[in-house]
PDB file of C-alpha atoms in Angstrom:
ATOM      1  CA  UNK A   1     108.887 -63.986 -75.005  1.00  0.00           C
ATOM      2  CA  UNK A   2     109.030 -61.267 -77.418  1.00  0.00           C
ATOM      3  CA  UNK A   3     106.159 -60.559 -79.545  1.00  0.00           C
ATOM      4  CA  UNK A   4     105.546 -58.473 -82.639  1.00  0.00           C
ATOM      5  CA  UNK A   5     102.489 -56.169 -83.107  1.00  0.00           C
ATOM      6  CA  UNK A   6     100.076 -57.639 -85.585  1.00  0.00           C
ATOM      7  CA  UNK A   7      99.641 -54.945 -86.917  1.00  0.00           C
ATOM      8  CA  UNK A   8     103.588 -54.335 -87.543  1.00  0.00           C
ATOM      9  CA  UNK A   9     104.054 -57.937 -89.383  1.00  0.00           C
ATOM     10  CA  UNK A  10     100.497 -56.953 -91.575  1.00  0.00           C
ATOM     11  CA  UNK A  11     102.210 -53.673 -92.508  1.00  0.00           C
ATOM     12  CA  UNK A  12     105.738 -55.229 -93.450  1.00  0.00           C
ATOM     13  CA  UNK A  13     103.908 -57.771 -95.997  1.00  0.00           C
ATOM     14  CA  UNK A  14     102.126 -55.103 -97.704  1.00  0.00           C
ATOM     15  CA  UNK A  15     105.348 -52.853 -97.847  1.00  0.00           C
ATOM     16  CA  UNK A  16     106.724 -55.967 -99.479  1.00  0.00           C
ATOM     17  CA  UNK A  17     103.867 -56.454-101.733  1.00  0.00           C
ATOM     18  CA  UNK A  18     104.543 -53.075-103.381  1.00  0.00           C
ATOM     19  CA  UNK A  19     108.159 -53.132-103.744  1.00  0.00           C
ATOM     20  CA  UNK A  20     108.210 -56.811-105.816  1.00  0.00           C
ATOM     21  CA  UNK A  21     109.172 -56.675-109.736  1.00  0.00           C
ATOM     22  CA  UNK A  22     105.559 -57.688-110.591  1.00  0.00           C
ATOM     23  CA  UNK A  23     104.319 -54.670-109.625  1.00  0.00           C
ATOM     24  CA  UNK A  24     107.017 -51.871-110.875  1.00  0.00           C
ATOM     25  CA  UNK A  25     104.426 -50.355-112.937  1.00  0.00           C
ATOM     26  CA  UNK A  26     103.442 -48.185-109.711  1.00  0.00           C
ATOM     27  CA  UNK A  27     104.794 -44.722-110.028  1.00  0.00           C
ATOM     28  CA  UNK A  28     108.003 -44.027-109.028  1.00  0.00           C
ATOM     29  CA  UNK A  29     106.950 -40.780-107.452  1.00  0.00           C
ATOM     30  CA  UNK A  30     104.004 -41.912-105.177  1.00  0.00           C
ATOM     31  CA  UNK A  31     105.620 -42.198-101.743  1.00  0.00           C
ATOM     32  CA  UNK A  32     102.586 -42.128 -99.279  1.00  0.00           C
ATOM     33  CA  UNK A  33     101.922 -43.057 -95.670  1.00  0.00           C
ATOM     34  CA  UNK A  34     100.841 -46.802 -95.718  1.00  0.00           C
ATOM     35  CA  UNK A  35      97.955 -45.289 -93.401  1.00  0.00           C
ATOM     36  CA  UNK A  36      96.477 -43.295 -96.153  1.00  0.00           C
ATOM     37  CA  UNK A  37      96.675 -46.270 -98.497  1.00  0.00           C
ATOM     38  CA  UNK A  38      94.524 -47.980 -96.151  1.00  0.00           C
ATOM     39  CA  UNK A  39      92.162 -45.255 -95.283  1.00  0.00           C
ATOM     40  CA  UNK A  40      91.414 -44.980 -98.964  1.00  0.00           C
ATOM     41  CA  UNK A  41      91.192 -48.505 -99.362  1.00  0.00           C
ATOM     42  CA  UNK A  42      88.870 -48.369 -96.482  1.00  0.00           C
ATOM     43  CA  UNK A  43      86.718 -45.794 -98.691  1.00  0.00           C
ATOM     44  CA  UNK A  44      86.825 -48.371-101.856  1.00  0.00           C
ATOM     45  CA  UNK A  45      84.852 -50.729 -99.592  1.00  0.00           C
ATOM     46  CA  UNK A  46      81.647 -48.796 -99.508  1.00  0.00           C
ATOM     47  CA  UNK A  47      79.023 -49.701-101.441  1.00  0.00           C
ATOM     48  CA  UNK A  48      78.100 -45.931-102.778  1.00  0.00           C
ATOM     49  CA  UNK A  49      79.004 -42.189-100.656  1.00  0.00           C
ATOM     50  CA  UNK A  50      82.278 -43.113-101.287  1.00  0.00           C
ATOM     51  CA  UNK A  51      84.027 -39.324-100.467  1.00  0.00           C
ATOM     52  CA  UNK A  52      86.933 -38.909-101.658  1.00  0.00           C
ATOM     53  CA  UNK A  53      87.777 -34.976-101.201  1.00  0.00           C
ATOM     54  CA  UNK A  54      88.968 -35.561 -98.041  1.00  0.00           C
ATOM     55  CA  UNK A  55      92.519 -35.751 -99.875  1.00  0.00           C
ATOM     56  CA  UNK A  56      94.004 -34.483-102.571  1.00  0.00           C
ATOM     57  CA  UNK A  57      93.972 -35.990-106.346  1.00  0.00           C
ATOM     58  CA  UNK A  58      97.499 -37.178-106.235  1.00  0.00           C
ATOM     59  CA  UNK A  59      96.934 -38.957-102.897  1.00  0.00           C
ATOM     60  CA  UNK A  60      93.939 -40.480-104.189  1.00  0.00           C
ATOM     61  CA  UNK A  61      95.745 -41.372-107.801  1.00  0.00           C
ATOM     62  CA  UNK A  62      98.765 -43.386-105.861  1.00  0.00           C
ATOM     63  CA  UNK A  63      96.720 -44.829-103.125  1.00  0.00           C
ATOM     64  CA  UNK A  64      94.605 -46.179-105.548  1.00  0.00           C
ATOM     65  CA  UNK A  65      97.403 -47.650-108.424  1.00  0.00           C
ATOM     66  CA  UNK A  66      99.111 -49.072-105.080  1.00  0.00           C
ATOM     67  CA  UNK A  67      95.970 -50.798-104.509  1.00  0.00           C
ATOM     68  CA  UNK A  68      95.157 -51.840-107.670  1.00  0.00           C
ATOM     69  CA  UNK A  69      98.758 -53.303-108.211  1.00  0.00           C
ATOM     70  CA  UNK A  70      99.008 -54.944-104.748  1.00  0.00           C
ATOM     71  CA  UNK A  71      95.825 -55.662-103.366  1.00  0.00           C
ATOM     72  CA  UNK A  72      95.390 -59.521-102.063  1.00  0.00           C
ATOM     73  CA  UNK A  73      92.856 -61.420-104.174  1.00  0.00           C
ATOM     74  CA  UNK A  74      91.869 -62.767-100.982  1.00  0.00           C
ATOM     75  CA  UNK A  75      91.684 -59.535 -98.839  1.00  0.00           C
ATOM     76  CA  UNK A  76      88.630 -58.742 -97.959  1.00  0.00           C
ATOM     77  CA  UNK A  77      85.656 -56.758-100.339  1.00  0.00           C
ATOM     78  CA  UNK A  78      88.993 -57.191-102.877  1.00  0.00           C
ATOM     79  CA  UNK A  79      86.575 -57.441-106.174  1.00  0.00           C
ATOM     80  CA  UNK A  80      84.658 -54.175-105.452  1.00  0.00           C
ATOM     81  CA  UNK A  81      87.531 -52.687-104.081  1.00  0.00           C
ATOM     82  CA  UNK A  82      89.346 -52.890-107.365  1.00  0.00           C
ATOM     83  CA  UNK A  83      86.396 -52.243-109.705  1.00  0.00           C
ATOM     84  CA  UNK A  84      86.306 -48.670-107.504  1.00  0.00           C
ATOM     85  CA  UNK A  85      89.923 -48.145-107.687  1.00  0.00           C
ATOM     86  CA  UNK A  86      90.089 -48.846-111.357  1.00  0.00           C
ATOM     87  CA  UNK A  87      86.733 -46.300-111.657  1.00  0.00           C
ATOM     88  CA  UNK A  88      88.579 -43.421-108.647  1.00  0.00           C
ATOM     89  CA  UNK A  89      91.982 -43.507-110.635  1.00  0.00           C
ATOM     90  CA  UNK A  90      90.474 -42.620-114.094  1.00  0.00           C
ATOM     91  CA  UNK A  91      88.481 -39.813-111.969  1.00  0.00           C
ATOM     92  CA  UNK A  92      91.568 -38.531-110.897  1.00  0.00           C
ATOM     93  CA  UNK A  93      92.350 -36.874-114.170  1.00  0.00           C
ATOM     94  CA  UNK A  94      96.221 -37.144-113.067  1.00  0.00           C
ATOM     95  CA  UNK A  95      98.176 -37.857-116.215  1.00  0.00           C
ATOM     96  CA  UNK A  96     100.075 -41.020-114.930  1.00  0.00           C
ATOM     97  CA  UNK A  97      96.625 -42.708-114.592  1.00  0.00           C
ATOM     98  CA  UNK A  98      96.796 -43.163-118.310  1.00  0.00           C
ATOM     99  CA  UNK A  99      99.263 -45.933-117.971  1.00  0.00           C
ATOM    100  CA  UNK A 100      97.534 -48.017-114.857  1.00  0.00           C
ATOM    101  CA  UNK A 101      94.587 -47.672-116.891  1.00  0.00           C
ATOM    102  CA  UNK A 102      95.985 -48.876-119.934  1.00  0.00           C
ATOM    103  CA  UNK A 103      96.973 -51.709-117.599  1.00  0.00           C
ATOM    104  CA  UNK A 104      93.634 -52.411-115.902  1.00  0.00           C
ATOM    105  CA  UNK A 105      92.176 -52.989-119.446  1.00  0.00           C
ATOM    106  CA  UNK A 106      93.218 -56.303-119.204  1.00  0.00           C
ATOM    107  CA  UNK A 107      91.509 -57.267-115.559  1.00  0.00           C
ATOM    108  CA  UNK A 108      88.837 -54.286-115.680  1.00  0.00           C
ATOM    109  CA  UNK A 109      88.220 -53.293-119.147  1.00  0.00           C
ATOM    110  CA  UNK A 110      84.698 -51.883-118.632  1.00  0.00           C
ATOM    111  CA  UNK A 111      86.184 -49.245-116.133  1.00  0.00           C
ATOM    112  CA  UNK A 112      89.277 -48.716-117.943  1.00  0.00           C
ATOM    113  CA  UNK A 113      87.766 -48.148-121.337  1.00  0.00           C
ATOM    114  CA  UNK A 114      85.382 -45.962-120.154  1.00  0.00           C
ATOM    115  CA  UNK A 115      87.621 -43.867-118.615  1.00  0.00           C
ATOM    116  CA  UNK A 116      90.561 -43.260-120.773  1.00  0.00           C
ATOM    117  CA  UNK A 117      88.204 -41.901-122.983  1.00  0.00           C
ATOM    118  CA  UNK A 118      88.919 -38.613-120.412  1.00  0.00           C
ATOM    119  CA  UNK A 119      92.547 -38.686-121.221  1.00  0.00           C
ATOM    120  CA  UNK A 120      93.742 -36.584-124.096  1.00  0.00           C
ATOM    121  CA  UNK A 121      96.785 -38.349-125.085  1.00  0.00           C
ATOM    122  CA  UNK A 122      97.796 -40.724-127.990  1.00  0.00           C
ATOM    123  CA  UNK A 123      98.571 -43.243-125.728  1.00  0.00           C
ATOM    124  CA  UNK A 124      94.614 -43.403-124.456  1.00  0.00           C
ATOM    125  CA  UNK A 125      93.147 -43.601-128.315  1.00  0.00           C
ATOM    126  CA  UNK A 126      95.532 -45.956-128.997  1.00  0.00           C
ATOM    127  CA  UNK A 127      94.461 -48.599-125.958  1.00  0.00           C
ATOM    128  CA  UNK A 128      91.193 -47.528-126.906  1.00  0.00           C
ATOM    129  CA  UNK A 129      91.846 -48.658-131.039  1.00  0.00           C
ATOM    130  CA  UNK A 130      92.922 -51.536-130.167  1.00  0.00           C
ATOM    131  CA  UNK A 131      89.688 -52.440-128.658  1.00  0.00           C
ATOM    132  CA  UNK A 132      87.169 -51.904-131.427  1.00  0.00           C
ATOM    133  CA  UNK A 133      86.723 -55.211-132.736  1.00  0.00           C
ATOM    134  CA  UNK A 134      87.252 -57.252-129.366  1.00  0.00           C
ATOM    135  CA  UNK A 135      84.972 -60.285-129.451  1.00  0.00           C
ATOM    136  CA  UNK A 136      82.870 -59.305-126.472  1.00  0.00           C
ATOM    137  CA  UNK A 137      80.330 -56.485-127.709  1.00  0.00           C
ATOM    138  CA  UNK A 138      80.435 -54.835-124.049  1.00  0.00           C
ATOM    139  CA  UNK A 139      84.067 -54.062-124.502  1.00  0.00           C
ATOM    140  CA  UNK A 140      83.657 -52.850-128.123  1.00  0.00           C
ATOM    141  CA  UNK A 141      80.430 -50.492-126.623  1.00  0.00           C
ATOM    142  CA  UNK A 142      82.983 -49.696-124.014  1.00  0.00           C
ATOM    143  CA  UNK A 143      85.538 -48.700-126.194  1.00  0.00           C
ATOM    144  CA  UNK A 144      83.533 -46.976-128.712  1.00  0.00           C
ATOM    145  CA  UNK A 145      82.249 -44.963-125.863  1.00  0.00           C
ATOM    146  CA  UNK A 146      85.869 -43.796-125.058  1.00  0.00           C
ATOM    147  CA  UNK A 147      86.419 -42.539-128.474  1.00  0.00           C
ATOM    148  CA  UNK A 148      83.137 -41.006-128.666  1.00  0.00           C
ATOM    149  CA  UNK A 149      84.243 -38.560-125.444  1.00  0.00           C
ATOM    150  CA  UNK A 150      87.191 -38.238-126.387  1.00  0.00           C
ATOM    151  CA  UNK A 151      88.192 -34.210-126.342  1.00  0.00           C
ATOM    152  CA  UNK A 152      90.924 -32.224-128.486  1.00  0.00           C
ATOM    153  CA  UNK A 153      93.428 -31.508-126.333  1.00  0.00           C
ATOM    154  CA  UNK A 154      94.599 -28.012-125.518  1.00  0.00           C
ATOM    155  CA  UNK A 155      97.992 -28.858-127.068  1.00  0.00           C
ATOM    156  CA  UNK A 156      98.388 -31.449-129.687  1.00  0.00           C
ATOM    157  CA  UNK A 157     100.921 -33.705-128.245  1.00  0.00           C
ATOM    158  CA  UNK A 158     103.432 -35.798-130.994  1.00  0.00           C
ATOM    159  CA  UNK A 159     101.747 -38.729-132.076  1.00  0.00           C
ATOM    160  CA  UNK A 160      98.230 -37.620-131.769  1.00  0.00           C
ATOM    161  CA  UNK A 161      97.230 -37.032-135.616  1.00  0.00           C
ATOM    162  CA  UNK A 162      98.674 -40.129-136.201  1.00  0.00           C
ATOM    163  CA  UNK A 163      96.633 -42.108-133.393  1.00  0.00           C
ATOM    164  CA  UNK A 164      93.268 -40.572-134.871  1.00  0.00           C
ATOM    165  CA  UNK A 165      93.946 -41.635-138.188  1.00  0.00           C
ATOM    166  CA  UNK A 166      94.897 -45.079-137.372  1.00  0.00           C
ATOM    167  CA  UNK A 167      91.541 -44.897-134.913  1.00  0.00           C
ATOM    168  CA  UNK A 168      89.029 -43.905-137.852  1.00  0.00           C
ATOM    169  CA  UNK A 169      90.736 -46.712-139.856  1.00  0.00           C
ATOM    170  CA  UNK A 170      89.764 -48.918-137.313  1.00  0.00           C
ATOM    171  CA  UNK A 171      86.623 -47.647-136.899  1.00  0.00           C
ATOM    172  CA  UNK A 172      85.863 -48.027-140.384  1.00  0.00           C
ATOM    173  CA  UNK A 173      87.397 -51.368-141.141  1.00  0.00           C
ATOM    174  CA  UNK A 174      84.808 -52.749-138.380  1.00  0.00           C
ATOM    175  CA  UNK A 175      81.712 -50.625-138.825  1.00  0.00           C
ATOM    176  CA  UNK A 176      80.042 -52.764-140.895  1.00  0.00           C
ATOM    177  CA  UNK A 177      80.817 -55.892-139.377  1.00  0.00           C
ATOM    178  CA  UNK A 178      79.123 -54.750-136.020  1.00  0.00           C
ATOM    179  CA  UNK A 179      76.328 -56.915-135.303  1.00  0.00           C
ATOM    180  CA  UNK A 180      74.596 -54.790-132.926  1.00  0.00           C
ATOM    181  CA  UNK A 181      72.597 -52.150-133.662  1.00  0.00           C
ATOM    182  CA  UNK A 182      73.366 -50.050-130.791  1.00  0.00           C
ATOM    183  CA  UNK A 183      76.969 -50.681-130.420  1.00  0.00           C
ATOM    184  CA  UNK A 184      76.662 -49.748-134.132  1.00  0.00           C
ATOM    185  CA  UNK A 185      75.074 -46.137-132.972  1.00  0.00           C
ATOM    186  CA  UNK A 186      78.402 -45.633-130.556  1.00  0.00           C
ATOM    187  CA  UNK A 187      81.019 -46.456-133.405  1.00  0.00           C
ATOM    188  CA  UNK A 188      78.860 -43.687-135.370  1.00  0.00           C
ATOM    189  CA  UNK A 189      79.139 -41.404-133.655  1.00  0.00           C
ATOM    190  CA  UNK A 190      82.672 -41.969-132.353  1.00  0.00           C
ATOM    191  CA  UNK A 191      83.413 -42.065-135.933  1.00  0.00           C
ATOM    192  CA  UNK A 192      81.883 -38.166-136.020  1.00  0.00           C
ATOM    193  CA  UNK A 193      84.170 -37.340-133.216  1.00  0.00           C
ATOM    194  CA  UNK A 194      87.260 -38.574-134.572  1.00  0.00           C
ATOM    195  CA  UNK A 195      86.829 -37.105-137.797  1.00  0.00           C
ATOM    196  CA  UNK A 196      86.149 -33.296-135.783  1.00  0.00           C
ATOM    197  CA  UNK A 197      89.225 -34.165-133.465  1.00  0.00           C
ATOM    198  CA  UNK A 198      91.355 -34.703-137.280  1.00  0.00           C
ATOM    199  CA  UNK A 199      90.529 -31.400-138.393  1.00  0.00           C
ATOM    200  CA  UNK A 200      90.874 -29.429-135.682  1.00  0.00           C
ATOM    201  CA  UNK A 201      94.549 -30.936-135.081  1.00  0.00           C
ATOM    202  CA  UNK A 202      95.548 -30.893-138.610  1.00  0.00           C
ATOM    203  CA  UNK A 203      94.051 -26.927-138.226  1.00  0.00           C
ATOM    204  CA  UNK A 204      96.075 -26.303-135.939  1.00  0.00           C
ATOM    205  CA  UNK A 205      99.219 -28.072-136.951  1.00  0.00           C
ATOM    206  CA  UNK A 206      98.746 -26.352-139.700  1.00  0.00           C
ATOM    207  CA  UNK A 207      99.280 -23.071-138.140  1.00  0.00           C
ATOM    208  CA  UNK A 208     101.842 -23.900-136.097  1.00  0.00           C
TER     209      UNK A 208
END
């Protein structure tokens, strides 16, 4: 009797994993070996060393929104696996990791708060705004630090004074009602930040 590889049928219902509707927020663009997908997965597993230079920062990026979008709930290590993924992804600094980010707010907001903070786009303050006055004060501290590290960029993209502004507003609409003290300290002194980031883009707007 014929017999299929384990390892083939294993293969073919993670292939069809990533190619259902629910999960056409992966890339278009990241076509990589289902080997390295599980090699990095392999990687997400460990508890700390986790090295990931061994490939390259777009490698890393879609392995990791692959994961994050397809990943069993009953696979094996799957919880730290996709607390890591969410964590390697923002890492990655690769500009599509602003939208699986934006996504992973919802499942791993911690992780995903914290890191769009690195992401100089609109699109990143925004998730971040609509954060500030979330009911659980970890998520507001999480947000608050996001907009607190939050860097001009090098060129200010369309839509970016208008995110700020509508970020200090929101800032300022919930400062007061903050009921912990150092939560309070990180809307401070994102508030400080936000305000710099303002001038220097309507600076250089204003030059432009």
């Amino acid at each position: 009797m014929f017999r299929v590889p384990i390892r083939f049928i294993a293969g073919f219902i993670f292939l069809a994993a990533i190619i259902t509707p629910a999960n056409a927020n992966i890339p278009d663009d990241c076509n990589i070996p289902q080997s390295l997908i599980a090699d990095i997965r392999l990687m997400l597993t460990a508890e700390d060393n986790q090295l990931f230079d061994l490939w390259t920062n777009e490698e890393v990026f879609c392995a990791c929104a692959i994961i994050y979008y397809t990943d069993p709930p009953d696979a094996d290590f799957h919880d730290r696996v996709m607390n890591s993924a969410v964590i390697r992804i923002g890492k990655t600094g690769d500009p599509r990791a602003v939208a699986v980010l934006i996504d992973a707010i919802e499942t791993h907001p911690h992780q995903a708060l914290y890191a769009l903070g690195d992401y100089r786009t609109p699109e990143a303050l925004r998730a971040l705004t609509t954060r500030v006055s979330d009911p659980d004060g970890s998520i507001r501290e999480n947000a608050a630090e996001g907009l607190r590290n939050m860097l001009a960029p090098a060129i200010i993209p369309d839509g970016w004074i208008d995110a700020i502004s509508d970020a200090i507003a929101a800032v300022d609409e919930w400062l007061d009602k903050e009921p912990d003290w150092d939560v309070k300290e990180y809307f401070v002194d994102a508030k400080v930040n936000l305000e710099d980031l303002l001038k220097k883009a309507q600076a250089t707007a204003g030059t432009n």
